[in-house]
JSON list of C-alpha atoms in Angstrom, two decimals:
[
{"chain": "B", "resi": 741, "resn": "UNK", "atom": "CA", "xyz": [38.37, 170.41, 26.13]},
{"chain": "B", "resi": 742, "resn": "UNK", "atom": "CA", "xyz": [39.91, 173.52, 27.36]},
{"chain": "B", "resi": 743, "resn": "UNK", "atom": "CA", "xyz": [39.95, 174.67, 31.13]},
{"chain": "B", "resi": 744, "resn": "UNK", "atom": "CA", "xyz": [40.33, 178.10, 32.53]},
{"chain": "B", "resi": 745, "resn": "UNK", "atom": "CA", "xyz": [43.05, 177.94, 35.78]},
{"chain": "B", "resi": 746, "resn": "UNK", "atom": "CA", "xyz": [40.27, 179.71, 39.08]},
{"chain": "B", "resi": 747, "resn": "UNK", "atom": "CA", "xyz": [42.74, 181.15, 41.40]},
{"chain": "B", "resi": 748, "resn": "UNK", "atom": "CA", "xyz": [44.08, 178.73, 44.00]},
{"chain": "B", "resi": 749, "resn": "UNK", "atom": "CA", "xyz": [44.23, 175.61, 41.12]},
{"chain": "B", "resi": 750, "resn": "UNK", "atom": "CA", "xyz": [47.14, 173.56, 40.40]},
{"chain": "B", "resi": 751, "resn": "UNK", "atom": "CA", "xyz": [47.84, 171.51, 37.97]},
{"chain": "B", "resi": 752, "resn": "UNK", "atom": "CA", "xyz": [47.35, 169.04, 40.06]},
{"chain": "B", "resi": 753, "resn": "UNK", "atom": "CA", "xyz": [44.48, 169.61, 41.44]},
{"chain": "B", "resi": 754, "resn": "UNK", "atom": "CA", "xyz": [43.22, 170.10, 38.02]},
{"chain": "B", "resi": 755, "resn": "UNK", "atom": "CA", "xyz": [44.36, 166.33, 37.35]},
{"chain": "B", "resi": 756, "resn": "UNK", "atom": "CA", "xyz": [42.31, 165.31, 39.63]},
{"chain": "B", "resi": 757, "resn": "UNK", "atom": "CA", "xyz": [38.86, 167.36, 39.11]},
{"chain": "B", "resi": 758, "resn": "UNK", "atom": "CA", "xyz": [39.07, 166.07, 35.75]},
{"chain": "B", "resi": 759, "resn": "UNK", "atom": "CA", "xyz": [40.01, 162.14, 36.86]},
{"chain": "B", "resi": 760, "resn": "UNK", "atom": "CA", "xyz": [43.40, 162.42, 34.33]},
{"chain": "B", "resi": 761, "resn": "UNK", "atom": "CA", "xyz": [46.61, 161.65, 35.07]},
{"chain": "B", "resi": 762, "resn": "UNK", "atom": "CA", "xyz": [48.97, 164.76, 36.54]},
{"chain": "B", "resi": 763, "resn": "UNK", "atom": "CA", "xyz": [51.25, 163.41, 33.63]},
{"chain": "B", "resi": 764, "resn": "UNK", "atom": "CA", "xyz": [48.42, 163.45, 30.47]},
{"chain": "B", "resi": 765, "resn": "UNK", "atom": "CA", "xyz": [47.75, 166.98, 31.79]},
{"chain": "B", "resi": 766, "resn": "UNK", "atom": "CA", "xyz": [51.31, 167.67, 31.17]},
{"chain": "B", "resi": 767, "resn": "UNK", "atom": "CA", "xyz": [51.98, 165.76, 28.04]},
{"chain": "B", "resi": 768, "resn": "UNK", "atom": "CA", "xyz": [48.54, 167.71, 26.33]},
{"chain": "B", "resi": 769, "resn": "UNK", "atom": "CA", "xyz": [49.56, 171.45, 27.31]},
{"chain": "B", "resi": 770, "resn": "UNK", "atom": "CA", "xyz": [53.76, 170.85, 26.43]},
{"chain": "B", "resi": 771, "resn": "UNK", "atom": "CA", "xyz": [53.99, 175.05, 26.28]},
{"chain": "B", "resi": 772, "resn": "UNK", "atom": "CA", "xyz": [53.19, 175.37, 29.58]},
{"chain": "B", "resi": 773, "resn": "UNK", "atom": "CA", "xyz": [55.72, 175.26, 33.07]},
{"chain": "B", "resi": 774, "resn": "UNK", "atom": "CA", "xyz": [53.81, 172.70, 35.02]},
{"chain": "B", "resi": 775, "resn": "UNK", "atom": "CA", "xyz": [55.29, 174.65, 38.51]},
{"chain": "B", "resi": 776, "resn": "UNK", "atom": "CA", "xyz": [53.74, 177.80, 37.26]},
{"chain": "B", "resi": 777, "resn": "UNK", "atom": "CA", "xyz": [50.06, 178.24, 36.09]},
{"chain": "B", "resi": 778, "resn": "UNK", "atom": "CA", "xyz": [48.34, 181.49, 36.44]},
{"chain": "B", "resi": 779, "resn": "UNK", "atom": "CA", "xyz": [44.05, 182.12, 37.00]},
{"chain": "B", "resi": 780, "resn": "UNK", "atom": "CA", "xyz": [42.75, 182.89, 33.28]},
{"chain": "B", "resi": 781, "resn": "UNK", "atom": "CA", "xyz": [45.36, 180.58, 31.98]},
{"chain": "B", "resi": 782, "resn": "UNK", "atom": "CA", "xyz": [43.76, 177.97, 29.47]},
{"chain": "B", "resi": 783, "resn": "UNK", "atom": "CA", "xyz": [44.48, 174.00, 29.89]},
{"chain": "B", "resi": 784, "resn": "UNK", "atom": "CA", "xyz": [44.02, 171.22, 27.36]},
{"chain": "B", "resi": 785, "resn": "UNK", "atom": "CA", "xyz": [42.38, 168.61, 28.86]},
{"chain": "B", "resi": 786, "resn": "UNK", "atom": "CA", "xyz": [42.84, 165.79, 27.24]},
{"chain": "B", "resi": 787, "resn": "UNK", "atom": "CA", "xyz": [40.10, 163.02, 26.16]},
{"chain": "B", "resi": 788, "resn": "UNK", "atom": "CA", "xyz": [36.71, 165.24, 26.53]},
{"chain": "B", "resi": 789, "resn": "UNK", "atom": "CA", "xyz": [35.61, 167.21, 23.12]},
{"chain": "B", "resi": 790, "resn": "UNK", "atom": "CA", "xyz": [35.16, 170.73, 23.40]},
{"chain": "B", "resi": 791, "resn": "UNK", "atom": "CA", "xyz": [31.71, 171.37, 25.32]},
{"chain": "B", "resi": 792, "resn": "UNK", "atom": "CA", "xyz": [30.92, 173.69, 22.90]},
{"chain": "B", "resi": 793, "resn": "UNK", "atom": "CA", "xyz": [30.78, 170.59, 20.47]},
{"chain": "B", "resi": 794, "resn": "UNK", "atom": "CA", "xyz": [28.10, 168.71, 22.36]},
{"chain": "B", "resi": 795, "resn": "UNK", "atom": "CA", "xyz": [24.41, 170.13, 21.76]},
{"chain": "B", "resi": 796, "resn": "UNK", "atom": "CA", "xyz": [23.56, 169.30, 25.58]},
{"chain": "B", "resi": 797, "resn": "UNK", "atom": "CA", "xyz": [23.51, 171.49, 28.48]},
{"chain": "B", "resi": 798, "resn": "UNK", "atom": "CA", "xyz": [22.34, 170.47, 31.84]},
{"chain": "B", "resi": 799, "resn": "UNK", "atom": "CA", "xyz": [20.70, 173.45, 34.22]},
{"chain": "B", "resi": 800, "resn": "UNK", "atom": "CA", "xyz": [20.66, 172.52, 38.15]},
{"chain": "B", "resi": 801, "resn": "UNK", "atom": "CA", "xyz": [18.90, 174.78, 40.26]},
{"chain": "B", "resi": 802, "resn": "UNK", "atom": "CA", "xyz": [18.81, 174.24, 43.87]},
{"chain": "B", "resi": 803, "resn": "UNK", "atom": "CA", "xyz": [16.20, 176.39, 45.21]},
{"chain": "B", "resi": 804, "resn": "UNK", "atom": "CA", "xyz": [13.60, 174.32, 43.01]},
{"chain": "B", "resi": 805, "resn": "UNK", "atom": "CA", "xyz": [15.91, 171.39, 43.01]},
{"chain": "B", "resi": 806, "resn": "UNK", "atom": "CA", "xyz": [15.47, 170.22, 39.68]},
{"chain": "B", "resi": 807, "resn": "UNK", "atom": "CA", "xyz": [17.75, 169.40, 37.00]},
{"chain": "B", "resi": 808, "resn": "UNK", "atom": "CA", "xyz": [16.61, 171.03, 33.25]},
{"chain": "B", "resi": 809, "resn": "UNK", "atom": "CA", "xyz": [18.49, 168.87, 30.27]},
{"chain": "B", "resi": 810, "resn": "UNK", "atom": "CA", "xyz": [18.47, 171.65, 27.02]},
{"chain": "B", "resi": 811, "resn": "UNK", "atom": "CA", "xyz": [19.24, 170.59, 23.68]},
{"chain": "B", "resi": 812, "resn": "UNK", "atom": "CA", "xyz": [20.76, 173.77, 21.32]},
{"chain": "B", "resi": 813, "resn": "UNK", "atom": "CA", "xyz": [19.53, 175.65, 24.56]},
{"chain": "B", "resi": 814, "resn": "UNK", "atom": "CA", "xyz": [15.55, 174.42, 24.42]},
{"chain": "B", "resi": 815, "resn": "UNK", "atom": "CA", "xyz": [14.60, 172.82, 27.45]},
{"chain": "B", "resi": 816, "resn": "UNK", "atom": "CA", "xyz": [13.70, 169.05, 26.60]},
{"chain": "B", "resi": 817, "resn": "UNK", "atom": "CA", "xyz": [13.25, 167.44, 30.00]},
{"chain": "B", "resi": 818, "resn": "UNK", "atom": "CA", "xyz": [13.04, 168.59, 33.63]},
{"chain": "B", "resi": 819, "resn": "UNK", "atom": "CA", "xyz": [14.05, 166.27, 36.42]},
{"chain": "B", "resi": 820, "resn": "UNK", "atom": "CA", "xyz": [13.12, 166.14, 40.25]},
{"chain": "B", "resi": 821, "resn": "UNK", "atom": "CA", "xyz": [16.62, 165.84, 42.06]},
{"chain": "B", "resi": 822, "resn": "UNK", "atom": "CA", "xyz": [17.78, 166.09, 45.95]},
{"chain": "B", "resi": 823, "resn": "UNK", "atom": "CA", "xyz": [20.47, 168.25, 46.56]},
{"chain": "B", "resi": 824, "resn": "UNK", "atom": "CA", "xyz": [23.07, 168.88, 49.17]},
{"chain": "B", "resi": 825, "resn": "UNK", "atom": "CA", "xyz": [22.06, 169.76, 52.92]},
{"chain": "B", "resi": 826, "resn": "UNK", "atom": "CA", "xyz": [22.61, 172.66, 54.62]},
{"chain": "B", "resi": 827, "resn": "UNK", "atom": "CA", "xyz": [26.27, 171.84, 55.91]},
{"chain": "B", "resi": 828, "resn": "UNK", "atom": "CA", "xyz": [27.30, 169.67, 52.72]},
{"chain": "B", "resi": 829, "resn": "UNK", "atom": "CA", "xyz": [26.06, 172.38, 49.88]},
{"chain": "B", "resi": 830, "resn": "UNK", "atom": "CA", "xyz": [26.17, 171.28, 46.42]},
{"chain": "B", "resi": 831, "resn": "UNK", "atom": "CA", "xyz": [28.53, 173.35, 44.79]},
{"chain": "B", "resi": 832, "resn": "UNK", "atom": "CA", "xyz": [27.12, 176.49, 42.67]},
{"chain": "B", "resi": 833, "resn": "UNK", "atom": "CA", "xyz": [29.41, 177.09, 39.11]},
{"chain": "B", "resi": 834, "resn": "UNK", "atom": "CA", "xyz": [29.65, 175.36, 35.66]},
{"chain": "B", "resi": 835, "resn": "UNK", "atom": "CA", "xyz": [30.92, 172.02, 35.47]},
{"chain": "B", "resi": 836, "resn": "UNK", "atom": "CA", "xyz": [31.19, 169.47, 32.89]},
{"chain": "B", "resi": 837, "resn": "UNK", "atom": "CA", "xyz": [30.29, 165.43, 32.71]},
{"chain": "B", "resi": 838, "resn": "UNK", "atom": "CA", "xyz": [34.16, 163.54, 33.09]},
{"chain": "B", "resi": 839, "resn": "UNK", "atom": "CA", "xyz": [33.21, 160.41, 33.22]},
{"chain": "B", "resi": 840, "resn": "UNK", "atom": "CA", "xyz": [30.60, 157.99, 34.36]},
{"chain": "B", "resi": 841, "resn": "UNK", "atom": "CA", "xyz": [29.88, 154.37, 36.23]},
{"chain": "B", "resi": 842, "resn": "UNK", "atom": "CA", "xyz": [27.22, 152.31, 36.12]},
{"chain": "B", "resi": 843, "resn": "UNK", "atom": "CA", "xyz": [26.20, 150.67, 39.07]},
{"chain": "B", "resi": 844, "resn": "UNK", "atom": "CA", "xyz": [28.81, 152.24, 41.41]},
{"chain": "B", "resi": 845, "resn": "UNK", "atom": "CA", "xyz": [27.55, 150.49, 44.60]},
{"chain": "B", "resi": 846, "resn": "UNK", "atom": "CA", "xyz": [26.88, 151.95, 47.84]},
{"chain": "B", "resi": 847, "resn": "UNK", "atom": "CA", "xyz": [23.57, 154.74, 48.10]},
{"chain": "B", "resi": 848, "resn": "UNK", "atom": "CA", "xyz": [24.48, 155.85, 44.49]},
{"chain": "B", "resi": 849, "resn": "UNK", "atom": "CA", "xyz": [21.76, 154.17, 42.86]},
{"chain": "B", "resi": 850, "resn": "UNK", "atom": "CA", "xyz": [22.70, 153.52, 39.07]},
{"chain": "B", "resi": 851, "resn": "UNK", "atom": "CA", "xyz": [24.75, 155.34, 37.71]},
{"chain": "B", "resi": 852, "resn": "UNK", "atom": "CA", "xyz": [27.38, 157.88, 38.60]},
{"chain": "B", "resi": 853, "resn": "UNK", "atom": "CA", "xyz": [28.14, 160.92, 36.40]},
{"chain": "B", "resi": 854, "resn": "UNK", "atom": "CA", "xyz": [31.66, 162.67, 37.68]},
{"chain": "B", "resi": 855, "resn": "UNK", "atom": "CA", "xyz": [31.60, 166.64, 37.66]},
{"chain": "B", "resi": 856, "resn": "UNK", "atom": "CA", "xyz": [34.64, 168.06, 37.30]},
{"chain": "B", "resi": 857, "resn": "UNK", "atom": "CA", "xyz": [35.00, 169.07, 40.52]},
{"chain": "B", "resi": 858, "resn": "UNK", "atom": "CA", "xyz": [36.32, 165.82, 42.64]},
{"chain": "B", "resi": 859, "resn": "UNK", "atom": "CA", "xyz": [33.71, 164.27, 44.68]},
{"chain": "B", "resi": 860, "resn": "UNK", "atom": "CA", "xyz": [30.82, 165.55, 43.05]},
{"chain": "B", "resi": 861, "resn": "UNK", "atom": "CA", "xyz": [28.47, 163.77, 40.95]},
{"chain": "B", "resi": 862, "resn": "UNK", "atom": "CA", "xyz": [24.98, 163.62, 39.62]},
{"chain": "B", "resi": 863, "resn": "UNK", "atom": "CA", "xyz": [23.65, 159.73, 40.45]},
{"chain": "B", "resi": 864, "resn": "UNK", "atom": "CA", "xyz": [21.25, 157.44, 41.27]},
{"chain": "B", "resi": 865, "resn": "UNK", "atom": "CA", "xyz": [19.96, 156.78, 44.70]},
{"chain": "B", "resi": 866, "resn": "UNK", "atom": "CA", "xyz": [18.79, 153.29, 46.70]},
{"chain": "B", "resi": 867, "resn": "UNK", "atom": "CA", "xyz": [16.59, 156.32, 49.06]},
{"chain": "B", "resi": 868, "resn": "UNK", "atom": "CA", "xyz": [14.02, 157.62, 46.27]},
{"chain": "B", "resi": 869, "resn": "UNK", "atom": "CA", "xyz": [12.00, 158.84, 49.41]},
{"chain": "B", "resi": 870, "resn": "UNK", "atom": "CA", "xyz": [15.22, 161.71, 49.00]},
{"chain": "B", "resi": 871, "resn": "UNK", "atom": "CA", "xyz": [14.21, 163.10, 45.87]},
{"chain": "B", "resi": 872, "resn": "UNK", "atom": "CA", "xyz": [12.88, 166.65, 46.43]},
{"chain": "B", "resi": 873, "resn": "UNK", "atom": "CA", "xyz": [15.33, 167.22, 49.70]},
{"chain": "B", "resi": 874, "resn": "UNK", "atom": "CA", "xyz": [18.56, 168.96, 50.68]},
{"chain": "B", "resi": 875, "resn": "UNK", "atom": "CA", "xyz": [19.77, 165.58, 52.24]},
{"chain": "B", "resi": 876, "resn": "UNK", "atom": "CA", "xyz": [22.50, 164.99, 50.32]},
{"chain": "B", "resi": 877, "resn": "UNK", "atom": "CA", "xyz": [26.31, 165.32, 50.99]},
{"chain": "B", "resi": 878, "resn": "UNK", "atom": "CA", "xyz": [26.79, 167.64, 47.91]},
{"chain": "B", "resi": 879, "resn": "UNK", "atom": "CA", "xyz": [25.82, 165.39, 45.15]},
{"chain": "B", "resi": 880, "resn": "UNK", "atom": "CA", "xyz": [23.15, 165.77, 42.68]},
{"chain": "B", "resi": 881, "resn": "UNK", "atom": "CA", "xyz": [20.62, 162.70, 43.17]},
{"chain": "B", "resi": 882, "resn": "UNK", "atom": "CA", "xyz": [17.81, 161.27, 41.30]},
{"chain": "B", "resi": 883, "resn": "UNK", "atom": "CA", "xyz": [15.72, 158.67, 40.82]},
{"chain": "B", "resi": 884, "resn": "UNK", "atom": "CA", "xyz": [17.22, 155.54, 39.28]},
{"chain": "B", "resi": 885, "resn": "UNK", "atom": "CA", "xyz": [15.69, 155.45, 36.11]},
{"chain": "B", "resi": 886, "resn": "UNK", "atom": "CA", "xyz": [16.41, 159.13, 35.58]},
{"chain": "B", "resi": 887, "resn": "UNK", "atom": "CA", "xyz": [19.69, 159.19, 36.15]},
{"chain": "B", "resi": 888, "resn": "UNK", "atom": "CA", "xyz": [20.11, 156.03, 33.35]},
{"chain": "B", "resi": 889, "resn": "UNK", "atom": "CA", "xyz": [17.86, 157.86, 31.28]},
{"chain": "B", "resi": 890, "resn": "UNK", "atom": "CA", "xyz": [19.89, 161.03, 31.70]},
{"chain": "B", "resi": 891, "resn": "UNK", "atom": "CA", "xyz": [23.24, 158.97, 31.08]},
{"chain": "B", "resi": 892, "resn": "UNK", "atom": "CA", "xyz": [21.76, 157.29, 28.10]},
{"chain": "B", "resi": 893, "resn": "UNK", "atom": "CA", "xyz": [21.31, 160.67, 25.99]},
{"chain": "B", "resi": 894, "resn": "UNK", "atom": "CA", "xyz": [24.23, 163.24, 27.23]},
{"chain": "B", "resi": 895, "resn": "UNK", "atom": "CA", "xyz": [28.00, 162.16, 26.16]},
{"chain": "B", "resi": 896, "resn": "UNK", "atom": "CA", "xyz": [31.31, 162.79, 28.72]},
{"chain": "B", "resi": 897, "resn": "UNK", "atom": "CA", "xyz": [31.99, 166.65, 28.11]},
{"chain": "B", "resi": 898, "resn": "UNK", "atom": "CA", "xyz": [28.25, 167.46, 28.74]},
{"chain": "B", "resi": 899, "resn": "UNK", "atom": "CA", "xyz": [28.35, 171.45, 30.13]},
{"chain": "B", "resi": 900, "resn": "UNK", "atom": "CA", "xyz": [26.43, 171.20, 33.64]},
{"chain": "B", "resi": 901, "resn": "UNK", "atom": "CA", "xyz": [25.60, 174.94, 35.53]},
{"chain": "B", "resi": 902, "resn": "UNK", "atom": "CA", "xyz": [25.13, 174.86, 38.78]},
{"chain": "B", "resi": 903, "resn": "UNK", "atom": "CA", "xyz": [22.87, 177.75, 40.13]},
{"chain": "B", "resi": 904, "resn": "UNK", "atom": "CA", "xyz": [21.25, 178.92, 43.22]},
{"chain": "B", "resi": 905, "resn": "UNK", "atom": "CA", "xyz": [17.98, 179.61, 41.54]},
{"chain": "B", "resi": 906, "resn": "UNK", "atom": "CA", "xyz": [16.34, 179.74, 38.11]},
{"chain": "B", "resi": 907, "resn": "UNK", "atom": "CA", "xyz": [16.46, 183.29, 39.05]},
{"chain": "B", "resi": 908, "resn": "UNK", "atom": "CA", "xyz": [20.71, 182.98, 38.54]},
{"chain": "B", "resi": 909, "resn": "UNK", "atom": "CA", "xyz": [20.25, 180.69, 35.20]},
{"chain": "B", "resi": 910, "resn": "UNK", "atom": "CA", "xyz": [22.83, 182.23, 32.95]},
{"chain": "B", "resi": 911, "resn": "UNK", "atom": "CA", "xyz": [25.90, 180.81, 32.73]}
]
């Protein structure tokens, strides 16, 4: 998978919204001078397929606080979710699936799906009564059997946009 460098990114930082190692970053991209990356520079990241590769897309928008799962860019499913409060937003931008964990513990229900953008996720929940909120501390939560069902059909790599509104869908 390739990343674009946003201004204000390290590699480092990088690393870690992806959940590699500062040192796989380095071995994938050997061109590049670790100390110097630039915004609009591109970065192999190494062990996710190209998201272009993966027929999936996942659409979250906040305002209706849903989550839309496409396939080749036709909506097949639609999915109440509870989103970030007020003072804990869930991040708006596009994102991708890095990882996952099944029963993480805690409130996260589940499953946890990483976004690559460090602690973020789209999970489970053990408060269903939250599903239709802004309650949550950024995340992206939904019910349970959802979020497995969700997990059980989209691969690592999975595109996710993050947008205000359906009125902002594009990506």
């Amino acid at each position: 998978m390739n990343h674009t460098v946003k201004p204000g990114e390290t590699l480092s930082s990088i690393a870690l919204d992806y959940r590699r190692s500062l040192q796989a970053i380095i071995s994938a991209n050997p061109s590049i001078n670790p100390n110097i990356i630039m915004p609009g520079q591109i970065i192999i990241i190494p062990g996710l397929p190209p998201k272009e590769s993966i027929p999936y897309t996942i659409y979250i928008y906040l305002k209706e606080k849903q989550l839309e799962l496409r396939r080749n860019g036709i909506t097949v499913k639609t999915y109440p979710i509870a989103v970030g409060k007020m003072l804990s937003a869930t991040p708006i931008g596009n994102f991708v699936i890095v990882n996952r964990e099944p029963n993480p513990g805690g409130p996260f229900g589940t499953m946890w799906l990483s976004l690559s953008k460090i602690h973020y996720g789209i999970h489970g929940t053990n408060q269903p009564n939250s599903i239709g909120k802004a309650v949550s501390k950024g995340c992206i939560r939904m019910y349970n059997e959802n979020v497995n069902e969700l997990a059980s059909i989209i691969p690592n790599g999975t595109a996710v946009y993050i947008r205000p509104s359906r009125a902002y869908s594009s990506p």
